[in-house]
């Protein structure tokens, strides 16, 4: 991993093949494993290792343990000229996610916009993978999901929301998309685990709390993350996490975060978790028109990339860091941690 | 104002009447002044004083100076079963904003969702006012706008984005809506001005910077705000500000933040600023169905309000603080600062 030690580098194609094989061995249908592999490879390529191929072992486990349906029958119902609802039949969230984007694009081509909800699903992986899928086809695409409780409310003393991501991607002519894929906590839970394994290396201030909700920096005392904005402005991060929950769970009839079975802490590995996701797909040609949009997004990105920089800082447009990592990893191979290397047989 | 001194309290109805009269005296059409008054009264009622009736004087000035068209012909064009585009004819942004919500609701009743862009507009006021208008009619409603440059990019050394708000409101049966209305900077620019006027009271760390982009707490040195997330996680706040700009300006063909004429610093008071706004209206009945939505949003709000609280903290759902302020102000009158009191003739 980017932060870790003892990694090996594996070429993209080899890694992709091993991931697909592992999921096939766990019983996943060809549709399901293609979708999950695609989403994990996106995350591993752009450097979001927490949602990359290291999850292959987790997905294999839940495919075998009954939590996730290896061969789901996805049901898609259009609910209006601009809206659709998908029942994921408790399959891998990636399959439902990509189906939602395909459905959204079909609808947005006609209506100009599409809103697609998903219920009876499981872990979505990196929300940015689905935003990217829409942007790669020329559509501004928003993706979100709720997840199990790891983040306190503002002034709260218990995990409540998931790290609920918000992702938006927008197409740029002759360039890779503008891409924002952010958790609504400041840091991911993995960071806590990593800092514990580094002998209790202190976390930054204002990102995590102990069991009473008091801010702590010792990773061994951490029982929950704080929402983005920390002790002063965390009501904003908590509100954004709520946007994910409202759209993904409340609107779709899925399980709200504080009632959701833990993704990876057990003890229940056999009950479906009933996650929800939500997607919005927008045709950039329907407002000022495609030519105006194309010219303006390039102008906007140029303005960002040419903006004055603070001493020692580097201004980047959303996505630029990811594309730089992707270029490097395409050349040098994708780093994988020892546990994942072992699981995939490298 | 909530933070200030020497305020007086005025009953809602009296204040609303004076605001409307002032705008009428500045030449605003009846439609325009009704919309602007409604939006300012929303903000003043719920405690967002920066966007409340204190702006009456500003709007009167720009109605007189040629920047804002006092009697615009709003043009609405549907661009697909779910999308529409509005040209605000350089009128008050509030009129275009409420028209966009009305249009969005009409479209969403049929299509399940609506995306409405606005161009050739001016200052929108509190984005939450429009999200509320949709929620009051039973629709989940998202509202955003871009504004002139006040906030640096992450690692930037110049103002780039506006304080670009993101607002979402969701209807709740027999309760006031879930409401998030947040700037994508940590603090508003007014906070800097207020702390200057309080003799240089230090700002919190990580919310503002000097002309080199270095973080400062002395309000007299502040030349720009930092995005939400501060020095460590400000790429998230900057990305969220970018969402506002992408949807409000790039998609609608309006002026991007760093090229926009300053709202209140002059010297140009006569050229229209060509702001853009963007709205999404969602019918909560089209996904899991209205009954499931109604039950789940109540269950979700109950879970928030009953969540364990940190020592000395109070957990609130998004909007609860605003409704508490509104209740108090309905009883006690709305506080207005001395300059505004003078302008409105109190």
XYZ file of C-alpha atoms in Angstrom:
692
model
C 0.000 0.000 0.000
C 0.986 3.595 -0.359
C 1.510 3.941 3.411
C 2.743 0.459 4.254
C 5.812 -1.731 4.080
C 6.809 -4.957 2.285
C 4.612 -4.511 -0.712
C 5.146 -6.178 -4.053
C 4.279 -4.706 -7.449
C 2.083 -6.622 -9.871
C 1.168 -5.689 -13.458
C -2.459 -4.537 -13.891
C -3.501 -7.381 -16.181
C -2.038 -10.133 -14.016
C -3.640 -8.695 -10.905
C -7.005 -8.330 -12.598
C -6.875 -11.973 -13.692
C -6.093 -13.247 -10.206
C -8.852 -11.163 -8.618
C -11.403 -12.480 -11.104
C -10.259 -16.051 -10.525
C -10.527 -15.692 -6.749
C -14.089 -14.399 -7.028
C -14.969 -17.176 -9.491
C -13.615 -19.704 -7.002
C -15.851 -18.123 -4.356
C -18.841 -18.879 -6.551
C -19.552 -15.430 -8.036
C -21.409 -15.342 -11.343
C -19.465 -14.015 -14.330
C -21.462 -10.737 -14.306
C -20.852 -10.271 -10.604
C -17.149 -10.977 -10.676
C -16.554 -8.783 -13.721
C -18.223 -5.854 -11.949
C -16.400 -6.368 -8.638
C -13.063 -6.804 -10.392
C -13.602 -3.657 -12.447
C -14.422 -1.573 -9.358
C -11.509 -2.915 -7.305
C -9.067 -2.438 -10.180
C -10.230 1.184 -10.535
C -9.534 1.798 -6.856
C -6.173 0.018 -6.887
C -5.105 1.844 -10.033
C -5.870 5.356 -8.742
C -4.414 4.724 -5.290
C -7.560 4.181 -3.205
C -6.031 1.005 -1.789
C -8.573 0.735 1.026
C -11.171 -0.112 -1.640
C -8.837 -1.895 -4.021
C -7.906 -5.529 -4.554
C -7.230 -6.095 -0.868
C -11.032 -6.513 -0.578
C -10.941 -9.648 -2.765
C -10.482 -11.815 0.312
C -13.337 -10.082 2.119
C -15.700 -10.464 -0.819
C -14.705 -14.108 -1.209
C -15.529 -14.684 2.445
C -18.982 -13.068 2.275
C -19.804 -14.857 -0.989
C -19.120 -18.108 0.825
C -20.727 -17.247 4.162
C -24.209 -16.483 2.844
C -24.193 -12.715 3.359
C -23.812 -11.997 -0.365
C -25.722 -13.792 -3.115
C -23.156 -15.049 -5.658
C -25.677 -15.238 -8.498
C -28.246 -12.455 -8.007
C -31.188 -11.618 -10.268
C -31.006 -7.845 -10.483
C -34.449 -6.281 -10.932
C -34.632 -2.855 -12.576
C -37.872 -0.861 -12.611
C -38.232 2.521 -14.252
C -40.368 4.728 -12.005
C -40.819 7.789 -14.185
C -39.197 9.374 -17.217
C -36.154 10.262 -15.078
C -36.097 7.744 -12.265
C -35.500 4.068 -11.636
C -35.206 1.672 -8.736
C -32.990 -1.389 -8.613
C -33.246 -4.391 -6.314
C -29.783 -5.916 -6.082
C -31.021 -9.288 -4.759
C -28.273 -9.150 -2.126
C -25.534 -9.615 -4.698
C -22.193 -7.823 -4.837
C -22.801 -4.062 -4.732
C -20.505 -3.519 -7.704
C -22.865 -5.327 -10.060
C -25.827 -3.247 -8.930
C -23.676 -0.102 -9.078
C -22.623 -0.528 -12.687
C -26.157 -1.581 -13.684
C -27.427 1.600 -12.037
C -25.019 3.689 -14.107
C -26.015 1.918 -17.340
C -29.675 2.455 -16.484
C -29.022 6.073 -15.541
C -27.228 6.789 -18.807
C -30.040 5.260 -20.843
C -32.581 7.387 -18.982
C -30.500 10.589 -19.027
C -30.040 10.320 -22.796
C -33.782 10.867 -23.074
C -34.708 12.891 -20.009
C -31.516 14.923 -19.512
C -31.135 13.567 -15.989
C -31.634 10.290 -14.155
C -31.939 9.398 -10.477
C -31.400 5.732 -9.717
C -31.797 4.131 -6.302
C -30.535 0.697 -5.288
C -31.693 -1.448 -2.358
C -30.956 -4.962 -1.051
C -27.325 -4.475 -1.955
C -23.948 -4.983 -0.299
C -20.634 -3.090 -0.093
C -20.278 -0.777 -3.111
C -16.492 -0.397 -3.052
C -15.125 2.957 -4.214
C -18.051 5.222 -5.127
C -15.738 7.009 -7.559
C -15.622 3.908 -9.775
C -19.301 4.425 -10.719
C -18.999 8.189 -11.073
C -16.103 7.460 -13.462
C -18.157 4.957 -15.439
C -20.725 7.648 -16.144
C -18.128 10.313 -16.923
C -16.314 7.958 -19.304
C -19.550 7.825 -21.300
C -19.865 11.614 -21.300
C -22.201 12.194 -18.333
C -21.745 14.119 -15.095
C -22.305 11.401 -12.527
C -22.879 11.429 -8.778
C -22.594 8.279 -6.676
C -23.135 7.668 -2.988
C -23.795 4.853 -0.552
C -24.326 4.489 3.143
C -22.270 2.053 5.195
C -22.140 0.675 8.736
C -21.566 3.016 11.682
C -17.974 4.183 12.241
C -18.310 7.986 12.479
C -19.867 9.945 15.333
C -22.430 12.665 14.920
C -21.268 16.195 15.739
C -21.066 16.225 19.561
C -21.968 12.529 19.553
C -20.478 9.752 21.683
C -21.127 6.679 19.551
C -20.456 5.590 15.986
C -23.516 6.588 13.942
C -22.922 7.174 10.236
C -20.661 5.186 7.982
C -17.708 6.885 6.330
C -20.380 7.549 3.673
C -18.682 8.647 0.462
C -19.821 11.313 -1.981
C -18.373 10.991 -5.475
C -18.847 13.191 -8.524
C -17.131 12.867 -11.887
C -17.479 15.169 -14.869
C -16.239 14.523 -18.425
C -13.524 16.764 -19.879
C -12.837 16.752 -23.645
C -9.528 15.035 -24.479
C -8.638 14.707 -20.801
C -9.456 12.337 -18.005
C -12.495 13.371 -15.923
C -12.734 15.825 -13.054
C -13.141 13.391 -10.151
C -14.019 13.908 -6.505
C -14.399 10.775 -4.374
C -14.404 11.642 -0.693
C -15.375 10.042 2.572
C -17.374 12.374 4.827
C -15.027 11.607 7.719
C -11.593 13.273 7.658
C -9.726 9.962 7.609
C -10.657 6.377 6.759
C -10.898 3.719 9.494
C -7.912 1.975 7.902
C -5.756 4.896 8.956
C -6.517 4.092 12.582
C -5.574 0.451 12.064
C -2.392 1.420 10.245
C -1.303 3.832 13.001
C -1.974 1.149 15.622
C 0.249 -1.229 13.695
C 2.951 1.469 13.558
C 3.271 1.270 17.336
C 0.646 3.843 18.251
C 1.769 6.683 15.984
C -0.388 9.701 16.905
C -3.245 10.676 14.614
C -3.836 14.320 13.657
C -5.990 16.279 16.086
C -9.741 16.408 15.593
C -10.246 13.326 13.444
C -11.113 10.576 15.949
C -12.587 10.064 19.421
C -12.587 7.605 22.322
C -15.642 5.785 23.643
C -16.928 8.936 25.398
C -16.763 11.001 22.221
C -13.706 12.933 23.481
C -11.110 13.706 20.811
C -7.996 11.551 21.051
C -4.879 11.154 18.932
C -3.698 7.801 20.355
C -4.951 5.273 17.775
C -5.242 2.599 20.467
C -7.908 4.659 22.243
C -9.947 5.387 19.125
C -13.485 3.992 19.098
C -14.959 6.179 16.331
C -14.018 8.687 13.668
C -15.159 12.313 13.699
C -16.989 13.816 10.724
C -15.109 16.111 8.300
C -14.705 19.536 9.915
C -13.639 18.131 13.290
C -14.537 19.628 16.635
C -15.459 23.074 15.263
C -17.157 22.440 11.927
C -18.019 18.743 12.134
C -21.720 19.551 11.794
C -20.934 20.062 8.119
C -19.294 16.648 7.724
C -22.097 15.018 9.707
C -24.645 16.737 7.465
C -22.850 15.473 4.363
C -22.809 11.934 5.783
C -26.537 12.430 6.268
C -26.958 13.320 2.588
C -25.503 9.900 1.761
C -27.833 8.154 4.221
C -30.929 10.080 3.152
C -30.446 9.318 -0.524
C -28.976 5.820 -0.246
C -31.039 4.330 2.578
C -34.040 6.470 3.554
C -35.134 7.083 -0.034
C -34.527 3.500 -1.187
C -35.908 1.670 1.839
C -32.556 0.213 2.849
C -31.002 -0.154 6.306
C -29.828 3.057 7.997
C -26.216 3.160 9.148
C -26.612 2.734 12.917
C -28.767 -0.372 12.393
C -26.501 -2.010 9.841
C -24.476 -5.179 10.454
C -20.748 -4.428 10.603
C -18.913 -4.982 7.348
C -15.867 -6.671 8.829
C -16.154 -7.045 12.586
C -18.674 -9.883 12.714
C -20.014 -11.937 14.384
C -22.781 -12.119 11.760
C -21.392 -13.087 8.361
C -24.474 -14.739 6.941
C -27.310 -12.179 7.027
C -27.577 -9.827 4.010
C -26.825 -6.246 5.092
C -29.379 -4.469 2.870
C -27.178 -1.546 1.847
C -28.554 1.168 -0.400
C -26.879 3.306 -3.035
C -27.970 6.327 -5.034
C -26.837 7.726 -8.366
C -27.590 10.834 -10.392
C -26.603 10.991 -14.070
C -26.735 14.340 -15.895
C -26.397 15.006 -19.615
C -24.031 18.007 -19.888
C -25.570 18.883 -23.250
C -28.995 19.823 -21.858
C -28.292 23.094 -20.109
C -25.971 25.567 -21.847
C -25.279 22.966 -24.526
C -22.380 20.586 -24.984
C -20.038 23.027 -26.719
C -20.354 25.630 -24.005
C -19.871 22.969 -21.332
C -16.806 21.522 -23.050
C -15.156 24.926 -23.400
C -15.976 26.003 -19.845
C -14.769 22.871 -18.096
C -11.413 23.152 -19.832
C -11.216 26.828 -18.914
C -12.119 26.033 -15.300
C -9.516 23.258 -15.029
C -6.854 25.511 -16.577
C -7.689 28.173 -14.001
C -7.250 25.651 -11.162
C -3.984 24.245 -12.491
C -2.547 27.737 -13.062
C -3.666 29.171 -9.720
C -0.990 30.688 -7.444
C 0.399 28.087 -5.038
C 1.234 28.433 -1.359
C 4.884 27.927 -0.373
C 5.617 24.209 -0.473
C 2.156 23.341 -1.783
C 0.914 22.008 -5.102
C -2.490 22.976 -6.410
C -4.245 20.121 -8.170
C -7.668 19.742 -9.723
C -9.873 17.002 -8.246
C -8.658 13.775 -9.838
C -5.187 14.991 -10.808
C -3.571 13.164 -7.905
C -5.436 9.992 -8.859
C -4.387 10.210 -12.521
C -0.761 10.744 -11.527
C -0.888 7.620 -9.357
C -2.602 5.701 -12.166
C 0.136 6.664 -14.634
C 2.817 5.548 -12.236
C 1.067 2.272 -11.420
C 0.414 1.480 -15.069
C 4.169 1.769 -15.630
C 5.460 0.219 -12.432
C 2.717 -2.209 -11.465
C 0.194 -2.050 -8.661
C 1.522 -2.416 -5.113
C -0.210 -5.052 -2.997
C 0.248 -5.810 0.667
C 1.624 -9.168 1.882
C -1.748 -10.573 3.015
C -3.356 -9.813 -0.316
C -0.348 -11.156 -2.227
C -0.646 -14.402 -0.286
C -4.407 -14.640 -0.864
C -4.042 -14.059 -4.598
C -1.158 -16.502 -4.879
C 1.616 -14.079 -5.850
C -27.041 39.785 14.677
C -26.408 36.683 16.703
C -22.716 37.601 17.178
C -22.984 41.380 17.314
C -23.956 44.192 19.615
C -26.649 46.897 19.703
C -29.265 44.994 17.829
C -32.974 45.670 17.978
C -35.763 43.118 17.669
C -38.497 43.553 15.075
C -41.616 41.400 14.544
C -41.473 39.190 11.433
C -44.418 40.816 9.662
C -43.215 44.386 10.202
C -39.739 43.514 9.011
C -41.050 41.728 5.939
C -43.146 44.776 5.035
C -40.211 47.185 5.330
C -37.937 44.938 3.264
C -40.537 44.695 0.485
C -41.072 48.451 0.529
C -37.337 49.137 0.280
C -37.030 46.859 -2.735
C -40.113 48.419 -4.297
C -38.549 51.848 -3.806
C -35.431 50.540 -5.561
C -37.577 49.735 -8.590
C -37.950 45.968 -8.228
C -40.980 44.391 -9.892
C -43.577 42.862 -7.565
C -42.497 39.315 -8.529
C -38.871 40.136 -7.916
C -39.361 41.800 -4.569
C -41.695 39.082 -3.300
C -39.061 36.450 -4.082
C -36.149 38.407 -2.582
C -38.143 39.247 0.533
C -39.183 35.628 0.988
C -35.601 34.374 0.719
C -34.186 37.030 3.070
C -36.941 36.451 5.614
C -36.193 32.718 5.563
C -32.536 33.409 6.313
C -33.272 35.990 9.019
C -35.829 33.718 10.650
C -33.564 30.667 10.900
C -30.520 32.663 12.032
C -28.481 32.857 8.803
C -28.122 36.609 9.299
C -25.349 36.940 6.716
C -27.986 36.203 4.065
C -30.912 37.817 5.836
C -32.509 41.240 5.670
C -29.179 43.019 6.063
C -28.796 42.397 2.301
C -31.779 44.657 1.535
C -29.478 47.653 1.280
C -27.090 45.786 -1.000
C -29.873 44.614 -3.293
C -31.343 48.120 -3.404
C -27.973 49.456 -4.437
C -27.456 46.953 -7.273
C -31.033 47.402 -8.490
C -30.262 51.108 -8.827
C -26.744 50.819 -10.208
C -27.584 48.743 -13.275
C -26.014 45.467 -12.165
C -29.386 43.845 -11.516
C -32.413 44.119 -13.793
C -35.354 45.256 -11.633
C -37.963 43.894 -14.021
C -36.566 40.790 -15.692
C -38.296 38.523 -18.188
C -37.436 35.061 -16.924
C -37.229 32.510 -19.746
C -37.807 28.856 -18.898
C -37.083 26.098 -21.415
C -37.671 22.443 -20.736
C -34.771 20.470 -22.192
C -35.952 16.917 -21.674
C -38.495 15.031 -19.604
C -36.390 15.699 -16.483
C -34.415 18.842 -17.222
C -34.896 22.563 -17.745
C -32.817 25.664 -18.228
C -33.715 29.139 -17.006
C -32.353 32.469 -18.186
C -32.773 34.925 -15.300
C -32.394 38.025 -17.501
C -29.990 39.452 -14.909
C -32.762 39.909 -12.350
C -32.581 39.183 -8.641
C -31.365 35.618 -8.141
C -34.195 34.895 -5.712
C -36.822 35.196 -8.423
C -34.970 32.783 -10.682
C -34.342 30.485 -7.719
C -37.988 30.117 -6.740
C -39.024 29.787 -10.404
C -36.468 26.992 -10.723
C -37.998 25.173 -7.766
C -41.539 25.568 -9.151
C -40.337 24.286 -12.518
C -38.442 21.443 -10.855
C -41.474 20.353 -8.853
C -43.686 20.348 -11.937
C -41.152 18.225 -13.799
C -40.417 15.880 -10.881
C -44.131 15.160 -10.409
C -44.012 13.523 -13.831
C -40.435 12.298 -14.207
C -39.573 11.486 -10.578
C -36.612 13.857 -10.700
C -35.760 17.241 -12.177
C -32.468 19.032 -12.821
C -32.834 22.765 -13.392
C -29.998 25.104 -14.332
C -30.076 28.899 -14.136
C -27.820 31.366 -15.940
C -27.603 35.171 -16.287
C -28.559 35.495 -12.655
C -27.314 37.397 -9.607
C -26.780 36.674 -5.895
C -29.040 33.802 -4.809
C -29.089 34.550 -1.082
C -29.350 31.535 1.224
C -29.395 28.365 -0.887
C -31.355 26.688 1.906
C -34.359 28.915 1.158
C -34.896 27.118 -2.166
C -34.188 23.662 -0.787
C -36.854 24.458 1.839
C -39.336 25.595 -0.807
C -39.084 22.194 -2.462
C -39.234 20.270 0.810
C -42.285 22.244 1.921
C -44.037 20.870 -1.162
C -42.926 17.321 -0.342
C -39.793 16.977 -2.495
C -36.172 16.284 -1.577
C -34.453 19.363 -2.971
C -30.831 20.249 -3.612
C -29.741 23.841 -4.314
C -26.343 25.298 -5.098
C -24.783 28.403 -6.611
C -21.315 29.651 -7.311
C -20.177 33.074 -6.104
C -17.193 35.392 -6.464
C -13.726 34.281 -5.321
C -13.097 34.389 -1.561
C -11.760 30.902 -0.785
C -8.379 29.500 -1.783
C -7.838 26.164 -3.425
C -6.117 23.502 -1.306
C -2.461 24.638 -1.192
C -3.460 27.759 -3.127
C -2.306 31.342 -2.571
C -5.194 33.343 -4.042
C -8.956 33.481 -3.613
C -10.425 31.112 -6.193
C -13.842 29.669 -5.365
C -16.713 31.472 -3.729
C -18.001 30.288 -0.372
C -20.181 28.140 -2.666
C -23.037 26.683 -0.650
C -24.543 23.214 -0.895
C -28.071 22.898 0.490
C -30.332 19.880 0.754
C -33.741 19.679 2.394
C -35.926 16.613 2.802
C -39.576 16.530 3.890
C -40.501 14.834 7.164
C -44.139 13.946 7.916
C -45.636 16.218 10.598
C -42.259 17.844 11.260
C -40.217 20.572 9.720
C -37.740 19.366 7.062
C -34.291 17.884 7.486
C -32.186 20.840 6.295
C -28.494 21.178 5.514
C -27.328 24.551 4.182
C -23.553 24.824 4.343
C -20.829 26.971 2.870
C -17.889 24.929 1.592
C -15.486 27.144 3.537
C -15.283 26.589 7.308
C -16.390 30.139 8.140
C -18.174 32.900 6.215
C -16.304 36.045 5.144
C -18.506 38.037 7.531
C -16.795 36.300 10.435
C -13.497 37.856 9.365
C -15.099 41.310 9.195
C -16.754 40.817 12.576
C -13.505 39.722 14.260
C -11.721 42.723 12.755
C -14.378 44.973 14.238
C -13.906 43.259 17.608
C -10.359 44.617 17.765
C -8.591 41.783 15.989
C -10.021 38.857 17.955
C -8.147 35.754 16.730
C -9.879 33.378 14.349
C -9.709 29.601 14.872
C -6.687 27.919 13.335
C -6.913 26.580 9.795
C -9.815 28.621 8.459
C -8.141 31.616 6.765
C -4.870 32.656 5.118
C -2.795 35.755 4.326
C -1.855 36.914 0.828
C 0.788 34.186 0.483
C -1.663 31.428 1.330
C -0.101 30.901 4.777
C -2.587 30.165 7.552
C -3.159 33.102 9.900
C -5.503 33.733 12.815
C -5.183 37.556 12.914
C -8.295 38.745 11.058
C -6.461 41.889 9.912
C -4.016 39.749 7.922
C -6.667 37.599 6.287
C -6.874 37.840 2.496
C -8.796 34.632 1.804
C -10.687 31.838 3.509
C -9.564 28.215 3.458
C -11.859 25.448 2.228
C -13.633 23.188 4.763
C -11.134 20.645 6.076
C -8.369 23.213 6.622
C -4.698 22.554 6.110
C -4.974 18.751 6.278
C -8.239 17.871 4.543
C -9.049 21.060 2.634
C -8.891 19.173 -0.663
C -12.320 17.851 0.332
C -13.773 21.325 0.925
C -12.177 22.588 -2.283
C -13.662 19.643 -4.161
C -17.105 20.397 -2.735
C -16.759 24.052 -3.769
C -15.926 22.684 -7.198
C -19.160 20.681 -7.253
C -21.021 23.974 -6.827
C -19.024 25.616 -9.622
C -19.307 22.660 -11.998
C -23.066 22.435 -11.667
C -23.882 26.135 -11.292
C -21.483 27.717 -13.762
C -19.757 25.193 -16.041
C -22.958 23.278 -16.817
C -25.121 26.389 -17.262
C -22.655 28.557 -19.185
C -22.317 31.130 -16.417
C -19.205 32.906 -15.133
C -16.728 30.799 -13.115
C -15.834 32.078 -9.657
C -12.322 33.449 -10.260
C -13.589 35.522 -13.214
C -16.627 36.921 -11.452
C -17.066 40.572 -10.452
C -16.925 40.980 -6.667
C -20.315 41.079 -4.979
C -19.559 43.910 -2.609
C -16.053 45.251 -3.092
C -16.550 47.188 -6.320
C -15.478 49.138 -8.255
C -17.872 47.766 -10.892
C -21.486 48.066 -9.741
C -23.136 48.267 -13.142
C -22.169 45.140 -15.102
C -24.358 42.056 -14.594
C -22.354 39.319 -12.862
C -23.818 36.319 -14.729
C -24.097 33.978 -11.756
C -25.394 30.456 -12.229
C -27.401 28.215 -9.939
C -28.387 24.561 -10.059
C -31.245 22.628 -8.471
C -32.253 18.982 -8.240
C -35.783 18.056 -7.161
C -36.568 14.429 -6.271
C -39.967 12.841 -5.654
C -39.519 10.700 -2.513
C -42.391 8.480 -3.649
C -40.586 7.042 -6.679
C -38.026 4.765 -5.099
C -39.113 2.668 -2.113
C -42.468 4.478 -2.147
C -43.758 7.329 -0.056
C -44.873 5.259 2.938
C -41.508 3.586 3.329
C -39.733 6.935 2.944
C -41.980 8.621 5.498
C -41.437 5.888 8.067
C -37.684 5.696 7.509
C -36.977 9.419 7.703
C -38.772 9.607 11.049
C -36.847 6.557 12.273
C -33.561 8.097 11.088
C -34.264 11.455 12.771
C -35.259 9.692 15.997
C -31.981 7.778 15.910
C -30.022 11.029 15.522
C -31.890 12.844 18.286
C -31.515 9.915 20.674
C -27.847 9.260 19.922
C -25.399 9.298 22.886
C -23.929 12.776 23.379
C -20.377 13.772 24.202
C -19.778 15.556 27.525
C -20.979 19.149 27.127
C -22.259 18.555 23.604
C -25.749 18.442 22.134
C -26.514 16.226 19.170
C -28.921 17.812 16.716
C -30.298 16.735 13.366
C -29.523 19.034 10.421
C -32.038 21.870 10.691
C -32.849 21.455 14.380
C -30.689 24.427 15.322
C -32.392 26.535 12.650
C -35.893 25.572 13.819
C -35.014 26.386 17.411
C -33.813 29.829 16.327
C -36.929 30.297 14.208
C -39.193 29.479 17.165
C -37.363 31.951 19.351
C -37.416 34.668 16.704
C -41.096 34.165 15.961
C -41.769 34.802 19.643
C -39.206 37.523 20.352
C -38.816 39.247 16.993
C -35.932 39.164 14.551
C -32.709 40.895 15.615
C -31.332 43.426 13.136
C -28.076 45.340 13.269
C -27.941 49.147 13.570
C -27.054 49.795 9.900
C -29.931 47.676 8.683
C -32.322 49.201 11.221
C -31.367 52.641 9.933
C -31.760 51.627 6.285
C -35.190 50.114 6.897
C -36.327 53.075 8.961
C -36.742 51.377 12.347
